[in-house]
CSV table of C-alpha atoms in Angstrom, one decimal:
chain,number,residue,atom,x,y,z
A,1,UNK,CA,2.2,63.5,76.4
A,2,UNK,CA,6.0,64.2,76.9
A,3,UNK,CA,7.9,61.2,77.9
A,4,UNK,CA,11.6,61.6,79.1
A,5,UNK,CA,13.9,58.5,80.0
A,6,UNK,CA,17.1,58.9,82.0
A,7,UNK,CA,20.0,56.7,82.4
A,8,UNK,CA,22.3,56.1,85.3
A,9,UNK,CA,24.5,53.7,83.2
A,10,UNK,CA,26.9,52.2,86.1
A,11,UNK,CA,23.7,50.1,87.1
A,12,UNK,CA,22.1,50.5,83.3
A,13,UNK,CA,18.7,52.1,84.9
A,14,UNK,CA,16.0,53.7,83.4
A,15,UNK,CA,13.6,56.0,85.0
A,16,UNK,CA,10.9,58.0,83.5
A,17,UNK,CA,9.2,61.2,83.6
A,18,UNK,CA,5.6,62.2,82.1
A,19,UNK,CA,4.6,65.6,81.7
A,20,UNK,CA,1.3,66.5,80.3
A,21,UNK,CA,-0.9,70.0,80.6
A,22,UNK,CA,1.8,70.8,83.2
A,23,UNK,CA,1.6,68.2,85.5
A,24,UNK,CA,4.2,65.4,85.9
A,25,UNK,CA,4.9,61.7,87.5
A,26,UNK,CA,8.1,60.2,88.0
A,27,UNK,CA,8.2,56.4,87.6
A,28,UNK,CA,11.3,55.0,89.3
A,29,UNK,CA,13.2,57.5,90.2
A,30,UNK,CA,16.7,57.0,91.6
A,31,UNK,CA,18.3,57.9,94.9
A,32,UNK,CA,19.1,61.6,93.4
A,33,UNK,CA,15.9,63.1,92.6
A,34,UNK,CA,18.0,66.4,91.9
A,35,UNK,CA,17.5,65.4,87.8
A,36,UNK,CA,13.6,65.2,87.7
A,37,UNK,CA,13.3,68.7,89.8
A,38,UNK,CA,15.3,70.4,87.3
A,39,UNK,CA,13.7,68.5,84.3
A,40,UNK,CA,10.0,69.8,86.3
A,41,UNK,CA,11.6,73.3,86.3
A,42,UNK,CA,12.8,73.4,83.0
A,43,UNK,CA,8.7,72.6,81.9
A,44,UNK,CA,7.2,74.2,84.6
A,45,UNK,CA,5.5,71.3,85.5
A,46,UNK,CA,4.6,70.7,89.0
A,47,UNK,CA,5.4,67.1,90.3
A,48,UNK,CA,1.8,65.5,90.9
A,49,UNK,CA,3.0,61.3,91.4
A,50,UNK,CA,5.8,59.3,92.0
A,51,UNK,CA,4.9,55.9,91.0
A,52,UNK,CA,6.9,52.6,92.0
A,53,UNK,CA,6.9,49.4,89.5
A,54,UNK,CA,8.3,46.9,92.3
A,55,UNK,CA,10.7,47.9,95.3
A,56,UNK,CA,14.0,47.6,93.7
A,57,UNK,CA,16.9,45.4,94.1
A,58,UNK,CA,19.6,46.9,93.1
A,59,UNK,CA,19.2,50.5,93.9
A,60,UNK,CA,17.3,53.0,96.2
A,61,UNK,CA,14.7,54.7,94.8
A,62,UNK,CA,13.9,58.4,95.8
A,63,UNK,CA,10.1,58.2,96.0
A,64,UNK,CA,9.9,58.7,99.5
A,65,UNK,CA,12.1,62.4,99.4
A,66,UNK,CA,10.3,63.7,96.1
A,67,UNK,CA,7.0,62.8,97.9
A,68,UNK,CA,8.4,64.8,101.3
A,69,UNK,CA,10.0,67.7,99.5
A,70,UNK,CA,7.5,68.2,96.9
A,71,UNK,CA,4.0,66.6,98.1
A,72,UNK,CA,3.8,64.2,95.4
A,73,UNK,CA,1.8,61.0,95.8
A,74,UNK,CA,3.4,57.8,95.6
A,75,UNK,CA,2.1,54.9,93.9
A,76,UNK,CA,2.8,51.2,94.1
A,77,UNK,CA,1.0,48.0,94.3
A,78,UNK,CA,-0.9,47.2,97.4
A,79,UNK,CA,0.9,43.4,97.7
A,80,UNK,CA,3.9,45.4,98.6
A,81,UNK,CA,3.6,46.1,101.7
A,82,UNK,CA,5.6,49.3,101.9
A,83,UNK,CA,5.8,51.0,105.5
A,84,UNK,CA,5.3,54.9,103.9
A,85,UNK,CA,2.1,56.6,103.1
A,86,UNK,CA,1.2,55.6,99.3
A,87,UNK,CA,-2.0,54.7,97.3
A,88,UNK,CA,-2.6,51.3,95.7
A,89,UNK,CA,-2.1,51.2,92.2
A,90,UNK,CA,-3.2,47.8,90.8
A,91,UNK,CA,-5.4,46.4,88.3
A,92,UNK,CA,-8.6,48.7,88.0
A,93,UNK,CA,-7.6,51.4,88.9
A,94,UNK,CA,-7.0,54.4,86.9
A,95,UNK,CA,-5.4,58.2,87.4
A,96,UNK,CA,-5.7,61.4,84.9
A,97,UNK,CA,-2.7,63.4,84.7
A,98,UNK,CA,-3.5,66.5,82.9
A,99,UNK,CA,-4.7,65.1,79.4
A,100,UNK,CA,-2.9,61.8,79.7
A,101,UNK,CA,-4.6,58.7,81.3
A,102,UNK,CA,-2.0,56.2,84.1
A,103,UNK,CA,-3.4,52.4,84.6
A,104,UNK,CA,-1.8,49.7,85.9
A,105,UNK,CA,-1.9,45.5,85.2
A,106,UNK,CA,-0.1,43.7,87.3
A,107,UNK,CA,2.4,41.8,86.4
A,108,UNK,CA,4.1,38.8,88.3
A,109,UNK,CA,7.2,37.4,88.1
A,110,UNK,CA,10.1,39.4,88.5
A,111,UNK,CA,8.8,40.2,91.9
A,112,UNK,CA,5.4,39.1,93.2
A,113,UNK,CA,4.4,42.6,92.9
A,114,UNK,CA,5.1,43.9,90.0
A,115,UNK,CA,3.1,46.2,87.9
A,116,UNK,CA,3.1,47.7,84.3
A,117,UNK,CA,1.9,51.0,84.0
A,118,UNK,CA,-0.1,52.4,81.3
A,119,UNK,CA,-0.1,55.5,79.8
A,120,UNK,CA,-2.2,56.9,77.2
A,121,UNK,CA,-3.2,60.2,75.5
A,122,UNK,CA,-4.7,60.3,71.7
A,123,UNK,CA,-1.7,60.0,70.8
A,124,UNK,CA,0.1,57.3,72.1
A,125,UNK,CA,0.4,54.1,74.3
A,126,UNK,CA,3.6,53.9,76.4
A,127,UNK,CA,4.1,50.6,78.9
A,128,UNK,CA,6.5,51.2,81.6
A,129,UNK,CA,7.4,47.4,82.7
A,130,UNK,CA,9.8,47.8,85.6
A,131,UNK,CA,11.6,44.9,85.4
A,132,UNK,CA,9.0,42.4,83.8
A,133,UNK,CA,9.2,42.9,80.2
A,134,UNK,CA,12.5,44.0,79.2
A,135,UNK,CA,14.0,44.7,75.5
A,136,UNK,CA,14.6,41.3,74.4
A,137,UNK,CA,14.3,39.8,78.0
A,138,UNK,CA,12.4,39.3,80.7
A,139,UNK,CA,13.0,39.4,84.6
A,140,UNK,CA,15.1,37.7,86.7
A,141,UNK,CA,13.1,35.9,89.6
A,142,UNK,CA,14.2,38.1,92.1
A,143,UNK,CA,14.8,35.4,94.9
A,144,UNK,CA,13.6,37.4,97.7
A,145,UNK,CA,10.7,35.5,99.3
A,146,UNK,CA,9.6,37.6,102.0
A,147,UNK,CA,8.8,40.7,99.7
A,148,UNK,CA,5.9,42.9,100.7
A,149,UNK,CA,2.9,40.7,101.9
A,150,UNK,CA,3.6,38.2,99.4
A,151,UNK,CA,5.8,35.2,99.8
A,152,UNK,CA,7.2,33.1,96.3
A,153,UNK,CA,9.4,30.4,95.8
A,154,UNK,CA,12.0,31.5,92.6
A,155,UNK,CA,10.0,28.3,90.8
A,156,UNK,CA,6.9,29.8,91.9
A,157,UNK,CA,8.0,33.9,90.5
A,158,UNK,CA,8.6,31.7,87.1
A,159,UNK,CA,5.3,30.5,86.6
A,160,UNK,CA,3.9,33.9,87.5
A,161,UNK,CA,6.0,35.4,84.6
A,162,UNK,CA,5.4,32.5,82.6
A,163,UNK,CA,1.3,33.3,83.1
A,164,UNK,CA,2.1,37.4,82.9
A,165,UNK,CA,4.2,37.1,79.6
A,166,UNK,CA,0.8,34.7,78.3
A,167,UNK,CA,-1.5,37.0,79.6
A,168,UNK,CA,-1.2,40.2,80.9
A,169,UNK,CA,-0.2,41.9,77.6
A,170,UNK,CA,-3.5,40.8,75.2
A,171,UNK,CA,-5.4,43.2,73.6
A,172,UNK,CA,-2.2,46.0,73.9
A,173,UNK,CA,-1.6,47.3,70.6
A,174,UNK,CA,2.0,46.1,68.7
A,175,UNK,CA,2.2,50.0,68.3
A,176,UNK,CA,2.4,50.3,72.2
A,177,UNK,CA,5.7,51.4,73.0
A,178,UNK,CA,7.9,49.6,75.7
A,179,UNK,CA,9.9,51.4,78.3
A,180,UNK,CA,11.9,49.1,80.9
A,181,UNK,CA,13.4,49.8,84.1
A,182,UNK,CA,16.8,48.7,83.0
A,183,UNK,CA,19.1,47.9,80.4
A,184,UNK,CA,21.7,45.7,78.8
A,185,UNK,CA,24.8,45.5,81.7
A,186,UNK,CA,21.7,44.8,84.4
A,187,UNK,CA,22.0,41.5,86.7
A,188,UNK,CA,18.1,41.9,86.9
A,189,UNK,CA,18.1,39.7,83.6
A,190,UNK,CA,20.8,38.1,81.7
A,191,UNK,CA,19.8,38.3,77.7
A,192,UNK,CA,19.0,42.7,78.2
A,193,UNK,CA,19.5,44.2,74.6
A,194,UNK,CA,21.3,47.3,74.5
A,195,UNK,CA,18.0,49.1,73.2
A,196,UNK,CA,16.7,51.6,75.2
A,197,UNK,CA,13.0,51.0,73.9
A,198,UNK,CA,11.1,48.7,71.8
A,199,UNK,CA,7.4,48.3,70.7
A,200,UNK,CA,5.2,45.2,72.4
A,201,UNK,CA,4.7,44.3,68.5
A,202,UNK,CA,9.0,44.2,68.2
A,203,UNK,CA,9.2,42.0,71.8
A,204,UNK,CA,6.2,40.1,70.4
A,205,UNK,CA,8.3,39.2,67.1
A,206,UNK,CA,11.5,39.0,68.7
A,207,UNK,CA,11.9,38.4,72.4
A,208,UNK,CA,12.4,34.5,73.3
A,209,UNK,CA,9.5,35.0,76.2
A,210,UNK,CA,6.6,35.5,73.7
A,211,UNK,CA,7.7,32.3,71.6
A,212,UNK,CA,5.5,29.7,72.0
A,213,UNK,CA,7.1,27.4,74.7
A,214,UNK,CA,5.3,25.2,77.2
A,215,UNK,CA,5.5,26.3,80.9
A,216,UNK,CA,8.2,24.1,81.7
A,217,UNK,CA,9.9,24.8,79.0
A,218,UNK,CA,9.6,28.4,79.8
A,219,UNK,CA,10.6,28.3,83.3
A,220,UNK,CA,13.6,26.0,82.4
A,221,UNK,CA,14.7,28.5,80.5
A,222,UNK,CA,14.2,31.6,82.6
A,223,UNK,CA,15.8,30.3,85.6
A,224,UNK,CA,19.3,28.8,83.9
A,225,UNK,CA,22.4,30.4,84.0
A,226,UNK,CA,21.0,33.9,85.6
A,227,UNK,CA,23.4,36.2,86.8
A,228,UNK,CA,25.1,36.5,90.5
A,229,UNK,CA,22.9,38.2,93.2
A,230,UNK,CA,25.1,41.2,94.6
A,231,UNK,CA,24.5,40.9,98.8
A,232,UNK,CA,23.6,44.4,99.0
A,233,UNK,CA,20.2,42.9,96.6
A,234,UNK,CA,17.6,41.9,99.6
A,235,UNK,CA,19.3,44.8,101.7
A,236,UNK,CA,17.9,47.5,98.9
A,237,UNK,CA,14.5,45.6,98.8
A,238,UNK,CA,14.0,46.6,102.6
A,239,UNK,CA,14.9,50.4,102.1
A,240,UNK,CA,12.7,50.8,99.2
A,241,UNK,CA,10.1,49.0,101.0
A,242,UNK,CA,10.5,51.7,104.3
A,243,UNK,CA,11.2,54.3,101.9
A,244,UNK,CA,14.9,55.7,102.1
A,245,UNK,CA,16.1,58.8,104.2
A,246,UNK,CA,16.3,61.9,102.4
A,247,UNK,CA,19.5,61.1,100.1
A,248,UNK,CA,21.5,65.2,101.6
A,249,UNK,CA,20.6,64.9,104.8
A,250,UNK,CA,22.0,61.1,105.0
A,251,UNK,CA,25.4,62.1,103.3
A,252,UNK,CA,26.0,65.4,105.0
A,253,UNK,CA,27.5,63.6,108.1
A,254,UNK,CA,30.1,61.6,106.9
A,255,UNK,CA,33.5,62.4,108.3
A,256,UNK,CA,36.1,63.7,105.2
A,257,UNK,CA,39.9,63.5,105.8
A,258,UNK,CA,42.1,64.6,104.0
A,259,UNK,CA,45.8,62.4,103.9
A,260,UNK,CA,44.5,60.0,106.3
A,261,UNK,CA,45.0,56.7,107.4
A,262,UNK,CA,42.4,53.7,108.5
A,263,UNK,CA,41.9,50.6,109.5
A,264,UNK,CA,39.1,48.0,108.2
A,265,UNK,CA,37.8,47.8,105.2
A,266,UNK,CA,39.3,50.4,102.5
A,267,UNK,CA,37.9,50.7,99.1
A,268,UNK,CA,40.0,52.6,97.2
A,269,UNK,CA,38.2,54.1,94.1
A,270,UNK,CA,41.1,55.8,92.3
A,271,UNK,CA,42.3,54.3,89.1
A,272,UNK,CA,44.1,51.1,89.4
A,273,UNK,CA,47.7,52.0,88.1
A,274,UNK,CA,47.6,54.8,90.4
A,275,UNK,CA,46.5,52.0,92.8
A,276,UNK,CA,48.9,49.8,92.4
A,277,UNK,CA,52.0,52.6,92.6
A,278,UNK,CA,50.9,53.4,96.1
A,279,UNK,CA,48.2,52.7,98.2
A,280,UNK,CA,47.5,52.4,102.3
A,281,UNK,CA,47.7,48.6,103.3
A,282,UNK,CA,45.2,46.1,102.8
A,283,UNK,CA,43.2,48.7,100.4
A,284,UNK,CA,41.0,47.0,97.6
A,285,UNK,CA,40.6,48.7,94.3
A,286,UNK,CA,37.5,49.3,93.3
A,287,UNK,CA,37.3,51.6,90.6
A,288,UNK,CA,35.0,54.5,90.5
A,289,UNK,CA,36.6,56.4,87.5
A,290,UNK,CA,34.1,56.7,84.8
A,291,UNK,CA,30.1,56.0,83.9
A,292,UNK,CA,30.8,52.7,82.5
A,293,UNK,CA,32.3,50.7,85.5
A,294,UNK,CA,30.3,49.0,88.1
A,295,UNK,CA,31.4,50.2,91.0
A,296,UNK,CA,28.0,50.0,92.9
A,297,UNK,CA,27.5,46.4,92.0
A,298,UNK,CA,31.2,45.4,93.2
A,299,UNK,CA,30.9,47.8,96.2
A,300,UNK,CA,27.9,45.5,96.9
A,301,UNK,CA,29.2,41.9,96.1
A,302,UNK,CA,32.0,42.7,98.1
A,303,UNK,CA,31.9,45.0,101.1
A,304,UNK,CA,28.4,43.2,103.0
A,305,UNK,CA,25.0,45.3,104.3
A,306,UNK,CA,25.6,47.1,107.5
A,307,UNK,CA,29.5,46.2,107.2
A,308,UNK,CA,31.3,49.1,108.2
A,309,UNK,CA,33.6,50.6,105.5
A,310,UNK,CA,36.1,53.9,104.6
A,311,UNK,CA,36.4,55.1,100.5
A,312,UNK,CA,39.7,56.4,99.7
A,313,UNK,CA,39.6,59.3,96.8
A,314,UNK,CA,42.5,61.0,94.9
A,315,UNK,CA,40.9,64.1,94.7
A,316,UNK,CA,38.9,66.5,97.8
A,317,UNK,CA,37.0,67.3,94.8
A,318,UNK,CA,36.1,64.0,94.2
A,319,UNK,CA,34.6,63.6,97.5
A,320,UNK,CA,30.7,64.8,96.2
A,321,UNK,CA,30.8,62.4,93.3
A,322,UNK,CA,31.4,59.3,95.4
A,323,UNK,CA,29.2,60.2,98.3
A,324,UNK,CA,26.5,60.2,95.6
A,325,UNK,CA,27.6,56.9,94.2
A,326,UNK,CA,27.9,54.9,97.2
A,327,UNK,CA,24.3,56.4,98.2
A,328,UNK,CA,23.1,54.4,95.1
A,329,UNK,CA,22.4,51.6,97.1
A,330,UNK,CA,22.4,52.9,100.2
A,331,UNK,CA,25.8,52.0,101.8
A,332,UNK,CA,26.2,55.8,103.0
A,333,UNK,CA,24.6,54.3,106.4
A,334,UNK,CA,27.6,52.4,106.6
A,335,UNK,CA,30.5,54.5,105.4
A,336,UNK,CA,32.9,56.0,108.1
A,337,UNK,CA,34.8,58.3,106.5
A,338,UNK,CA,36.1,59.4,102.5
A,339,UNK,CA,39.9,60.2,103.0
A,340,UNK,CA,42.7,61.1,100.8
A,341,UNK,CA,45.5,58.4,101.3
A,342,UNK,CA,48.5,59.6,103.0
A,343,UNK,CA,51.3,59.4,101.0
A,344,UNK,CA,54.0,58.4,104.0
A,345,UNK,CA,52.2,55.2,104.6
A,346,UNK,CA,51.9,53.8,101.1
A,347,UNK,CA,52.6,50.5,99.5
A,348,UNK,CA,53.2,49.4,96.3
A,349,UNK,CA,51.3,46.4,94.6
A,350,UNK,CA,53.3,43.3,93.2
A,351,UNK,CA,54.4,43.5,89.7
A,352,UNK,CA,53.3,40.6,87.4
A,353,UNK,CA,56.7,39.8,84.9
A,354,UNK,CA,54.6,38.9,81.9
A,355,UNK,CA,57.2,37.1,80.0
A,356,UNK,CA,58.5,34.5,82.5
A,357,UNK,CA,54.3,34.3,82.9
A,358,UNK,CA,53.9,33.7,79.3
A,359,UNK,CA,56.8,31.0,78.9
A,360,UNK,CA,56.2,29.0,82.8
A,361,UNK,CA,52.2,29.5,83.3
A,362,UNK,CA,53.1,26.5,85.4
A,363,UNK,CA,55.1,28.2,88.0
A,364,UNK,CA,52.0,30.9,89.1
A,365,UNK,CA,49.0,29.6,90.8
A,366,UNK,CA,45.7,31.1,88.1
A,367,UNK,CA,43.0,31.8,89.2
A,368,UNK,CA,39.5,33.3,87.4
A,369,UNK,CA,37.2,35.7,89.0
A,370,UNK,CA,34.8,35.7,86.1
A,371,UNK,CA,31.1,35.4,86.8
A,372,UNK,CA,30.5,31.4,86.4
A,373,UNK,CA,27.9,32.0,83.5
A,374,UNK,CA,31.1,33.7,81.6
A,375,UNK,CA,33.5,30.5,83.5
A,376,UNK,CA,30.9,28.2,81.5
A,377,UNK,CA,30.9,29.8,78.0
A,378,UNK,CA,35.2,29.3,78.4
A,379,UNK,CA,38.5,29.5,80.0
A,380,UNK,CA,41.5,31.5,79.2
A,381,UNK,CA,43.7,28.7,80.9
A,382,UNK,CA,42.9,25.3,81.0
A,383,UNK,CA,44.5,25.0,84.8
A,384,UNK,CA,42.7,28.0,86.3
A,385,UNK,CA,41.2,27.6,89.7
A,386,UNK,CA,37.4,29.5,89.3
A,387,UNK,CA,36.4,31.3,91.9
A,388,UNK,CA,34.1,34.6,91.1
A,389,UNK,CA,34.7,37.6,92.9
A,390,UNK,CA,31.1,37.8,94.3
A,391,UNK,CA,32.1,35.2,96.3
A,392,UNK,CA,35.5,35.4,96.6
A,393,UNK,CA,35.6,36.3,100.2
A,394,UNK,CA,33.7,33.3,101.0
A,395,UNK,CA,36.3,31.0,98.7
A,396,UNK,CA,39.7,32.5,98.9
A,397,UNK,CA,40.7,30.3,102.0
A,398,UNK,CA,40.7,27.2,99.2
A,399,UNK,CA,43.7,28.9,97.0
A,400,UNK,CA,47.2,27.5,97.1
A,401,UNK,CA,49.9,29.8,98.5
A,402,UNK,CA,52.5,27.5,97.3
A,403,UNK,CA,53.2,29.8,94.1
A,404,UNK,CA,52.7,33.1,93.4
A,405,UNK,CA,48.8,33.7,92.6
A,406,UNK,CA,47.9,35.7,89.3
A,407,UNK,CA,44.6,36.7,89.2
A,408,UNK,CA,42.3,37.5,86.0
A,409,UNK,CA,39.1,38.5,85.0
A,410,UNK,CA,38.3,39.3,81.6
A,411,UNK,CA,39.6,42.6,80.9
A,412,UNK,CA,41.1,44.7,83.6
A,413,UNK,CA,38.5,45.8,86.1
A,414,UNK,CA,37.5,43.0,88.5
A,415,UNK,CA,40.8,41.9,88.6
A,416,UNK,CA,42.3,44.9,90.0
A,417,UNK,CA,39.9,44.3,92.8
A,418,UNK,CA,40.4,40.7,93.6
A,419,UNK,CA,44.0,41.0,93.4
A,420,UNK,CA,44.1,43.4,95.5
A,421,UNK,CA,41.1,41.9,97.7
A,422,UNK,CA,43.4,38.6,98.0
A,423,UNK,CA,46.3,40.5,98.8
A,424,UNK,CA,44.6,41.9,102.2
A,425,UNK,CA,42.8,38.4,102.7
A,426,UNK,CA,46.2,36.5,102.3
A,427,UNK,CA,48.3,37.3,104.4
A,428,UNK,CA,52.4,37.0,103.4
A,429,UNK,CA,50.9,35.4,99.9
A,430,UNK,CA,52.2,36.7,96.5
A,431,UNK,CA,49.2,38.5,94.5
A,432,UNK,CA,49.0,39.7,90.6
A,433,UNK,CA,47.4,41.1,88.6
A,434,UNK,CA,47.3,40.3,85.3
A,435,UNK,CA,44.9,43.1,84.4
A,436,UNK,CA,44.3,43.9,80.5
A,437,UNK,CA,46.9,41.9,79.4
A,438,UNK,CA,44.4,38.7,79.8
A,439,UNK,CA,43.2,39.5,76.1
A,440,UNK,CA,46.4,38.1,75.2
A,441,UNK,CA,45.6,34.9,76.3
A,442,UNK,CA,42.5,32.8,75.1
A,443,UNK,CA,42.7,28.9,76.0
A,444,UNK,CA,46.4,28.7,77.1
């Protein structure tokens, strides 16, 4: 049995690919399933099933194109409740591929259909968890009530965990080797370790879930101080659930212009001193620069499902790279155009004077954009106003204009999107940024 994992790191996901005697499934593939056809080529393996832990929450998943373009079955738990042709893969049912033998349990709690699958050879014992059993975590409770058939309260997903953590997992081996669906960086958990892989007999010693801890005890603990929910979460749930359009064909149409100018929402990805030296008015800067940022989880939080949007680029060459991004989680449906700015109609952003800042914090308006569970950990100044850019769109109408606003996150990259997210929101109101420079400051 050949096991590969890949990594999209922006939204720290892992998907899998099994080969054995030359035939292969993919287990939560991404939107591009460009990676797996090569990996299939390079080991001549033809590409039997495409299996489904859970439909995802914060990306779209590729099952539905890999089983249209190469015949591959797609498997998922029956409780989903998916709208394309699959076959049920729960508890008691098994599949051979090649020498290698695919089970499933299922497992509650993240989502109220959830599975594990199995895999086993001579050799070796692999679990692939999804988002259930994580390095060193477990699964959120998703929140989203009305998935598949099912219906769960977030209370109600905890004490499913609480019973599939207890449960589900006896009589696996410690030697059975754990492969999650995502990550340290993931909002589908808030304790992820940067591992990339474990052993049950590692999580078993080490992660908090398998300690002995009553149910409430549990649950209390599970369900305190999880991370935002991005809006574009419930809106990925329903395409996975259809099964997305093919991810070329749904790209291919979108208008590119080049030294343009638009109206509505633009997200400018370029990089933010670039950004802030000239833009087109009432941009927001939302970096897409390099495979550690998060610009499909801001795009997300901040632009809503179905809102209609442009991206601005530096580059023409650029324009392939982002297209695939913002397909991620689906927001290509949505995008009008990708332009390159035109340079006659730019603006410069407002320049922070850090010394008078330093000596009259007083004077400027502060205000955090830090997740809350980072707010509630500590403040860099004591008179900050806290208002997290998830929701800032929602809160921004509560922030002073009597001084000028400086806005801060905790190194650089949310805050060059709020800034510039307040500065279109606020009309005639003085915006900064005080970008990297807030690891200066701790507990002013």
């Amino acid at each position: 049995m050949i096991i590969k994992q890949f990594e999209y790191a922006p939204l720290a996901h892992y998907s899998y690919a099994i080969i054995s005697d030359g035939k292969m499934s993919i287990i939560d593939p991404e939107r591009d399933p460009t990676q797996y056809y090569e990996y299939a080529h390079e080991n001549d393996a033809d590409i039997v099933a495409v299996m489904e832990t859970h439909p995802h929450a914060d990306f779209v998943s590729s099952h539905l194109q890999i089983h249209e373009e190469t015949g591959a079955t797609i498997y998922n738990s029956e409780k989903l409740g998916a709208s394309y042709p699959f076959t049920a893969f729960d508890e008691g049912v098994t599949l051979n591929l090649g020498n290698v033998t695919l089970s499933a349990i299922n497992t509650p709690g993240h989502s109220p259909d959830s599975i594990t699958i199995i895999a086993k050879d001579d050799n070796q014992m692999a679990l692939f968890t999804g988002d259930t059993l994580f390095i060193g975590d477990v699964g959120r409770p998703d929140l989203r009530e009305k998935s598949g058939n099912m219906k769960a309260k977030r209370e109600e997903l905890a004490e499913m965990m609480y019973h599939t953590i207890r449960n589900k997992f006896k009589g696996i081996p410690d030697e059975a080797i754990v492969y999650p669906a995502h990550g340290a960086g993931s909002l589908c958990g808030k304790n992820l370790s940067s591992a990339s892989s474990s052993t049950l007999g590692e999580e078993r010693q080490g992660n908090w879930a398998f300690k002995e801890l009553t149910k409430e005890e549990f649950t209390s603990y599970l369900l305190d101080s999880q991370p935002f929910i991005p809006s574009y979460f419930g809106f990925n749930v329903d395409i996975n659930k259809m099964g997305s359009k093919n991810v070329r064909k749904a790209t291919a149409s979108i208008e590119f212009k080049f030294n343009a100018m638009e109206n509505g929402w633009l997200v400018d990805t370029r990089n933010e001193s670039d950004f802030k030296k000239g833009h087109l008015p009432g941009s927001i800067n939302i970096q897409a620069n390099s495979p550690k940022d998060k610009f499909e989880t801001w795009l997300g939080s901040i632009i809503a499902p179905e809102e209609p949007f442009h991206i601005v680029i530096d580059n023409p060459y650029d324009l392939e790279a982002i297209l695939n991004r913002v397909s991620k989680i689906g927001y290509e449906s949505q995008l009008k155009s990708v332009i390159t700015p035109d340079k006659k109609h730019l603006e410069q952003s407002n320049g922070l004077d850090l010394s008078d800042f330093k000596k009259n914090p007083s004077n400027y308006t502060i205000v955090d954009i830090r997740n809350q569970s980072e707010i509630n950990e500590g403040t860099f100044f004591g008179g900050a106003l806290t208002h997290p850019l998830n929701n800032l769109r929602n809160t921004y109408k509560d922030i002073p204009r009597d001084k000028p606003i400086v806005v801060h996150c905790a190194g650089g990259y949310r805050s060059a999107a709020g800034s510039s997210l307040l500065q279109k929101l606020m009309e005639n109101a003085k915006v900064l940024d005080l970008g990297e420079e807030v690891k200066e400051f701790k507990n002013v």
